[in-house]
Structure formats: structure tokens, C-alpha cells
Amino acid sequence: MYDKVPTGLDRKETEVYRRLDPARLPKHIAIIMDGNGRWAKRRHLPRVAGHRAGVTAVRSTVETAARIHIPALTLYAFSEENWKKRPKSEVGFLMSLLSRYLKAEVPTLNKNNIRLEYIGRQHELPEDVQERMAWAREATARNSGMVLTLALNYSARSELVDAFRSMVNAAAQNGGLAHLQIDEDTVGRHLYTRNLPDPDLVVRTSGEMRLSNFLLWQLAYAEIYVTPTLWPDFRGLHLLEGIAEYQKRERRYGGLNHGDGHAPLETSSALHERKT
Ligand code: FPP
């Protein structure tokens, strides 16, 4: 379908990329990385070995997404529930893995023009991790390519609670609660993701069919792609396969059947006007 292939894709990635329509790539892909523990268990390794192997998957996925010019990629790295429900030693390992990843990866992020962002209640993370996160964000802040957002200590319900609190505080400072206007745009402007488009595609690895408290507001119209591949085995190639599947789907946004596979919201009203 497309002859010009971005540089840096390997042979198999190139094969899948050629089947894609570059004009209809998702603008924002969100990924629920799952299956690290099962990957390790199958190899009779400790769970943390799965997390360590998961970093290789992160690297490959991020690089491929940037190479094909996906504007935004969001990775669900640690949920609020992860903190509360996992042994302290595993949480500690994940924290140090994140810290090491950030330190090691900043040069590659810069080379690929990737800007790093975070969503989640960062202030509850260990201070040294917060410092490393701030450093990495600052070190990549001037990049103008893909925005890589890491969801850390993230929960969609907490995000909504924080958004409602922020709306009330803003109204209180701007003339009082009588001026509080609540509509979808206002809520969107107070979410952690206020500077990002809603994801068009959400990928979940390891075969689980749940959203697990991830971007509940923002995923309202997203296509869901679930792959049985466990996260440590996931690579850029799998991401491209997910995008190929996404492009086969017809996005309707609650509207009519448009047949072109990529109808924006306005199209349903345009159709309606033509009929009436
Ligand atoms: C889910 O697998 C994975 C996580 C909770 C952690 C994700 C972390 C990484 C991929 C590595 C570090 C991340 C970055 C951004 C450097 P699980 O442990 O829930 O697997 P299971 O369901 O098989 O037990």
C-alpha cells in the first residue's frame, strides 16, 4: 500500500508496515503491559526477571512507535493497585528498574526526538524516583517528536477525583462555585492527559480482557486490541500487527455505518443532513 518505509524498521516490521495506510495511523496508542509474572513463572524464574525482560519490550515498542511517527504513546507501568497489592520487595525492584531505565534511556529518547511525560500521583512515589523522573522529563523537554507518557502510580478513578477537585478549586478561585461549569470539555481540561488526544487504540498483552482502571474517560471510543503475547515477548512488530488490526476496524463513534473505516464524528451528522 505504501512504498516509503521509515528508516530503522527490520525486515518483518517492514513487511507489516507496507500493509498499513500511513494516513490512518493512530494518533495516540495506550498500552496495558501485562504478563511479566507469567512469563517468569513459565521459565521457573522469579517474578522480577519478568519485569527486567519487560524493559526490553518497552525499548522495542517505544522505538518502533517513534520510527513510524506515532504522535503519542502511553504505557501503563504501575497502577495504584500495584503498590498496595504486591510484596514490598517487588515494588522496590520495580522502582529501581524504572530509575535505571530513565537514566539509561534518556540519550536514546533524545536521539529519537521523544519527549517524556508522566501521569499518576507522582507525589506518592519515593523521593529519589521523583527526582529521577523530573530530571528525565527536563532532559527530553525540548524534543518535538513522539510524546511518551508513563502511567506511574496511576488509577483512572483517582484521576477523575483529582480532576473534579481541580475543577472545584479553579472555580473557587475564579469568582466562586456559582461559576462552576461542568461539561465534557471542562472535565477533559482537568485530566492528567489534558495535553494529549484521546487514544484511538488500546493494546493489552497476555490475553486479559480488562481495562484495569486505565484511562477510563479517555478510552470511551478507543479500539481495543488484546494479544495473547506476554509483555516481555512484545516487540515493535507486535505493535505494528495491532495497528494493522486497528486499521481493519470501522470506527463509528456511536454513529452510523460509514463504510470508509475511519469516519470522524462530524460524518454522522453530514450523513444525516444528506438524508433529510
Ligand atoms: C504487569 O505484569 C507488569 C507490571 C506491573 C510492570 C510493568 C513494568 C515493566 C514492563 C518494566 C518497567 C517499566 C518501565 C516503563 C521501565 P504482571 O507482573 O502483572 O504479570 P502477571 O499478570 O503475569 O503476574
Coordinates of C-alpha atoms and ligand atoms in Angstrom, one line a residue:
M1 CA 0.0 0.0 0.0
Y2 CA 2.9 2.3 0.8
D3 CA 6.4 2.3 -0.7
K4 CA 8.2 4.7 1.5
V5 CA 9.2 2.8 4.7
P6 CA 10.6 4.7 7.7
T7 CA 14.2 4.0 8.4
G8 CA 15.1 1.7 11.2
L9 CA 12.4 -1.0 10.8
D10 CA 13.6 -4.5 10.4
R11 CA 12.6 -6.9 7.6
K12 CA 9.5 -8.3 9.4
E13 CA 8.4 -4.9 10.6
T14 CA 8.8 -3.5 7.1
E15 CA 6.6 -6.3 5.8
V16 CA 3.7 -5.4 8.2
Y17 CA 4.3 -1.7 7.8
R18 CA 3.8 -2.0 4.0
R19 CA 0.3 -3.3 4.6
L20 CA -0.6 -0.2 6.7
D21 CA -2.2 3.0 5.5
P22 CA 0.2 5.7 6.8
A23 CA -2.6 8.3 6.6
R24 CA -4.7 6.3 9.2
L25 CA -2.1 5.6 11.9
P26 CA -3.5 6.1 15.4
K27 CA -2.6 9.4 16.9
H28 CA -2.3 8.0 20.4
I29 CA -1.8 4.4 21.4
A30 CA -2.2 3.3 25.0
I31 CA -0.7 0.0 26.2
I32 CA -1.5 -2.1 29.3
M33 CA 1.7 -4.1 29.7
D34 CA 0.7 -7.3 31.3
G35 CA 2.1 -10.8 31.8
N36 CA 5.6 -10.2 33.2
G37 CA 4.9 -12.5 36.2
R38 CA 3.6 -15.4 34.0
W39 CA 6.5 -15.0 31.6
A40 CA 8.9 -15.5 34.5
K41 CA 6.8 -18.4 36.0
R42 CA 6.9 -20.3 32.8
R43 CA 10.7 -20.1 32.9
H44 CA 10.9 -21.0 36.6
L45 CA 12.3 -17.6 37.3
P46 CA 11.4 -15.1 40.0
R47 CA 8.7 -12.5 39.0
V48 CA 11.3 -9.7 38.9
A49 CA 13.0 -11.4 36.0
G50 CA 9.8 -10.9 34.0
H51 CA 9.9 -7.1 34.9
R52 CA 13.5 -6.9 33.8
A53 CA 12.7 -8.6 30.5
G54 CA 9.8 -6.2 30.2
V55 CA 12.2 -3.3 29.8
T56 CA 13.5 -4.8 26.5
A57 CA 9.8 -4.9 25.3
V58 CA 9.4 -1.2 26.3
R59 CA 12.5 -0.2 24.4
S60 CA 11.5 -2.0 21.2
T61 CA 7.9 -0.8 21.3
V62 CA 8.9 2.9 22.0
E63 CA 11.5 2.9 19.2
T64 CA 9.2 1.4 16.6
A65 CA 6.3 3.8 17.6
A66 CA 8.7 6.7 17.2
R67 CA 10.1 5.5 13.9
I68 CA 6.6 5.3 12.3
H69 CA 5.8 8.7 13.8
I70 CA 3.0 7.8 16.2
P71 CA 2.4 11.2 17.9
A72 CA 1.7 9.8 21.4
L73 CA 2.3 6.5 23.2
T74 CA 1.2 5.9 26.8
L75 CA 2.4 2.9 28.8
Y76 CA 0.6 1.7 32.0
A77 CA 3.7 0.9 34.0
F78 CA 2.4 0.8 37.6
S79 CA -1.1 1.2 38.8
E80 CA -2.0 2.5 42.3
E81 CA -3.3 -1.1 43.0
N82 CA 0.2 -2.5 42.1
W83 CA 1.6 -0.6 45.1
K84 CA -0.9 -1.8 47.5
K85 CA -1.2 -5.4 46.4
R86 CA 2.4 -6.5 45.6
P87 CA 5.1 -7.5 48.0
K88 CA 7.3 -4.6 49.1
S89 CA 10.4 -6.2 47.6
E90 CA 8.7 -6.4 44.2
V91 CA 7.6 -2.8 44.4
G92 CA 11.1 -1.8 45.4
F93 CA 12.5 -3.7 42.4
L94 CA 10.1 -2.0 40.0
M95 CA 11.1 1.4 41.4
S96 CA 14.8 0.8 40.9
L97 CA 14.1 -0.7 37.5
L98 CA 12.3 2.5 36.5
S99 CA 15.0 4.7 37.9
R100 CA 17.7 2.8 35.9
Y101 CA 15.5 2.8 32.8
L102 CA 15.2 6.5 32.9
K103 CA 18.9 7.1 33.5
A104 CA 19.9 4.7 30.7
E105 CA 17.3 5.7 28.2
V106 CA 17.4 9.5 28.1
P107 CA 20.2 9.6 25.3
T108 CA 18.1 7.2 23.1
L109 CA 14.9 9.2 23.8
N110 CA 16.8 12.3 22.7
K111 CA 18.2 10.6 19.7
N112 CA 14.7 9.6 18.7
N113 CA 13.3 13.1 19.5
I114 CA 10.9 11.6 22.1
R115 CA 9.5 13.8 24.9
L116 CA 8.8 12.1 28.3
E117 CA 5.7 12.8 30.4
Y118 CA 4.0 11.1 33.3
I119 CA 0.5 10.6 34.6
G120 CA -0.5 9.4 38.0
R121 CA 0.0 10.6 41.6
Q122 CA 3.7 11.2 41.4
H123 CA 4.0 12.8 44.8
E124 CA 3.3 9.4 46.4
L125 CA 6.4 7.8 44.8
P126 CA 9.7 7.6 46.6
E127 CA 11.5 10.9 46.5
D128 CA 14.6 9.7 44.7
V129 CA 12.4 8.3 42.0
Q130 CA 10.5 11.5 41.7
E131 CA 13.8 13.4 41.3
R132 CA 15.0 11.0 38.6
M133 CA 11.6 11.4 36.8
A134 CA 11.9 15.2 36.9
W135 CA 15.4 15.0 35.6
A136 CA 14.4 12.8 32.6
R137 CA 11.4 14.9 31.8
E138 CA 13.5 18.0 31.8
A139 CA 16.3 16.4 29.7
T140 CA 13.8 15.5 27.0
A141 CA 11.5 18.5 27.3
R142 CA 12.8 20.2 24.1
N143 CA 12.1 17.2 21.9
S144 CA 9.3 17.7 19.3
G145 CA 8.6 14.2 18.2
M146 CA 6.5 11.5 19.9
V147 CA 5.3 12.1 23.5
L148 CA 6.0 9.0 25.6
T149 CA 3.8 9.1 28.7
L150 CA 4.5 6.7 31.6
A151 CA 1.5 6.0 33.8
L152 CA 3.1 5.6 37.3
N153 CA 1.1 5.2 40.4
Y154 CA -1.9 5.7 38.1
S155 CA -5.6 5.0 38.6
A156 CA -8.3 6.3 36.3
R157 CA -10.7 6.8 39.2
S158 CA -8.2 8.8 41.2
E159 CA -7.5 10.8 38.1
L160 CA -11.2 11.7 37.9
V161 CA -11.4 12.5 41.6
D162 CA -8.3 14.8 41.1
A163 CA -10.0 16.4 38.0
F164 CA -13.2 17.1 40.0
R165 CA -11.2 18.6 42.9
S166 CA -9.2 20.7 40.5
M167 CA -12.4 22.0 38.8
V168 CA -13.9 23.0 42.1
N169 CA -10.6 24.7 43.2
A170 CA -10.4 26.6 40.0
A171 CA -14.0 27.8 40.3
A172 CA -13.4 28.8 43.9
Q173 CA -10.5 31.0 42.8
N174 CA -12.4 32.5 39.9
G175 CA -15.5 34.0 41.4
G176 CA -16.9 31.2 43.5
L177 CA -18.7 27.9 43.0
A178 CA -21.7 29.6 41.5
H179 CA -19.5 30.0 38.4
L180 CA -18.6 26.3 38.2
Q181 CA -19.4 25.0 34.8
I182 CA -19.3 21.2 34.3
D183 CA -19.3 19.8 30.8
E184 CA -17.1 17.3 29.0
D185 CA -14.6 19.9 27.8
T186 CA -14.1 21.2 31.3
V187 CA -13.5 17.7 32.7
G188 CA -11.1 17.0 29.8
R189 CA -9.1 20.1 30.6
H190 CA -8.6 19.0 34.2
L191 CA -7.5 15.4 33.5
Y192 CA -3.8 14.4 33.7
T193 CA -4.0 13.9 29.9
R194 CA -5.2 17.4 29.1
N195 CA -2.4 17.9 26.6
L196 CA -3.0 14.6 24.7
P197 CA -5.6 13.5 22.2
D198 CA -7.7 10.6 23.5
P199 CA -6.2 7.2 22.5
D200 CA -7.5 5.7 19.3
L201 CA -6.1 2.3 20.1
V202 CA -5.6 0.5 23.4
V203 CA -3.4 -2.6 23.4
R204 CA -3.4 -5.2 26.2
T205 CA -1.0 -8.0 26.4
S206 CA -1.3 -11.5 27.9
G207 CA -4.9 -12.1 26.8
E208 CA -6.7 -10.4 29.6
M209 CA -9.9 -8.6 28.6
R210 CA -10.0 -5.8 31.2
L211 CA -9.2 -2.1 31.3
S212 CA -8.0 -2.4 34.9
N213 CA -8.7 1.2 35.9
F214 CA -6.7 2.7 32.9
L215 CA -7.8 5.9 31.2
L216 CA -11.5 5.1 31.7
W217 CA -12.7 8.6 30.5
Q218 CA -10.2 8.8 27.6
L219 CA -10.8 5.3 26.2
A220 CA -14.5 5.9 25.6
Y221 CA -14.2 5.4 21.8
A222 CA -10.9 3.6 21.6
E223 CA -10.5 0.3 19.6
I224 CA -9.3 -2.5 21.9
Y225 CA -6.6 -4.9 20.7
V226 CA -5.9 -7.8 23.0
T227 CA -2.9 -10.1 22.2
P228 CA -2.0 -13.3 24.0
T229 CA 1.7 -12.3 23.8
L230 CA 3.1 -11.8 27.3
W231 CA 4.6 -8.3 27.7
P232 CA 8.3 -9.4 27.9
D233 CA 7.8 -11.1 24.4
F234 CA 6.1 -8.0 22.9
R235 CA 8.1 -6.1 20.3
G236 CA 7.7 -3.3 17.7
L237 CA 6.5 -6.0 15.3
H238 CA 3.5 -6.8 17.6
L239 CA 2.6 -3.1 17.8
L240 CA 2.5 -2.9 14.0
E241 CA 0.3 -6.0 14.0
G242 CA -2.0 -4.3 16.4
I243 CA -2.1 -1.2 14.2
A244 CA -2.9 -3.4 11.2
E245 CA -5.8 -4.9 13.1
Y246 CA -7.0 -1.4 14.1
Q247 CA -7.0 -0.3 10.5
K248 CA -9.3 -3.2 9.6
R249 CA -11.9 -2.0 12.1
E250 CA -14.5 0.5 11.3
R251 CA -14.7 3.3 13.8
R252 CA -18.2 4.6 14.3
Y253 CA -18.0 6.8 17.4
G254 CA -21.6 5.8 18.2
G255 CA -22.7 7.0 14.7
L256 CA -23.9 5.2 11.6
N257 CA -22.1 2.7 9.4
H258 CA -19.9 4.9 7.1
G259 CA -18.1 2.2 5.2
D260 CA -14.8 4.1 4.9
G261 CA -13.4 2.6 8.1
H262 CA -12.3 5.9 9.5
A263 CA -15.2 8.3 9.9
P264 CA -14.8 11.3 12.2
L265 CA -17.7 12.3 14.4
E266 CA -19.0 15.0 12.1
T267 CA -19.6 12.5 9.3
S268 CA -22.6 11.0 11.1
S269 CA -24.3 14.4 11.1
A270 CA -23.3 15.1 7.5
L271 CA -24.9 11.8 6.6
H272 CA -28.0 12.7 8.5
E273 CA -28.2 16.1 6.6
R274 CA -27.9 14.3 3.3
K275 CA -30.8 12.0 4.2
T276 CA -33.1 14.8 5.4
Ligands
FPP1 C1 2.5 -6.4 34.6 O1 2.9 -7.8 34.7 C2 3.6 -5.5 34.5 C3 3.9 -4.6 35.5 C4 3.1 -4.4 36.7 C5 5.0 -3.7 35.5 C6 5.4 -3.1 34.1 C7 6.8 -2.8 34.2 C8 7.7 -3.0 33.2 C9 7.3 -3.5 31.9 C10 9.1 -2.7 33.4 C11 9.5 -1.3 33.8 C12 8.7 -0.3 33.1 C13 9.3 0.8 32.6 C14 8.5 1.9 31.9 C15 10.8 0.9 32.5 P1 2.4 -8.6 36.0 O2 3.5 -8.6 37.0 O3 1.1 -8.1 36.4 O4 2.3 -10.0 35.3 P2 1.3 -11.2 35.7 O5 -0.1 -10.7 35.4 O6 1.7 -12.3 34.7 O7 1.6 -11.6 37.1

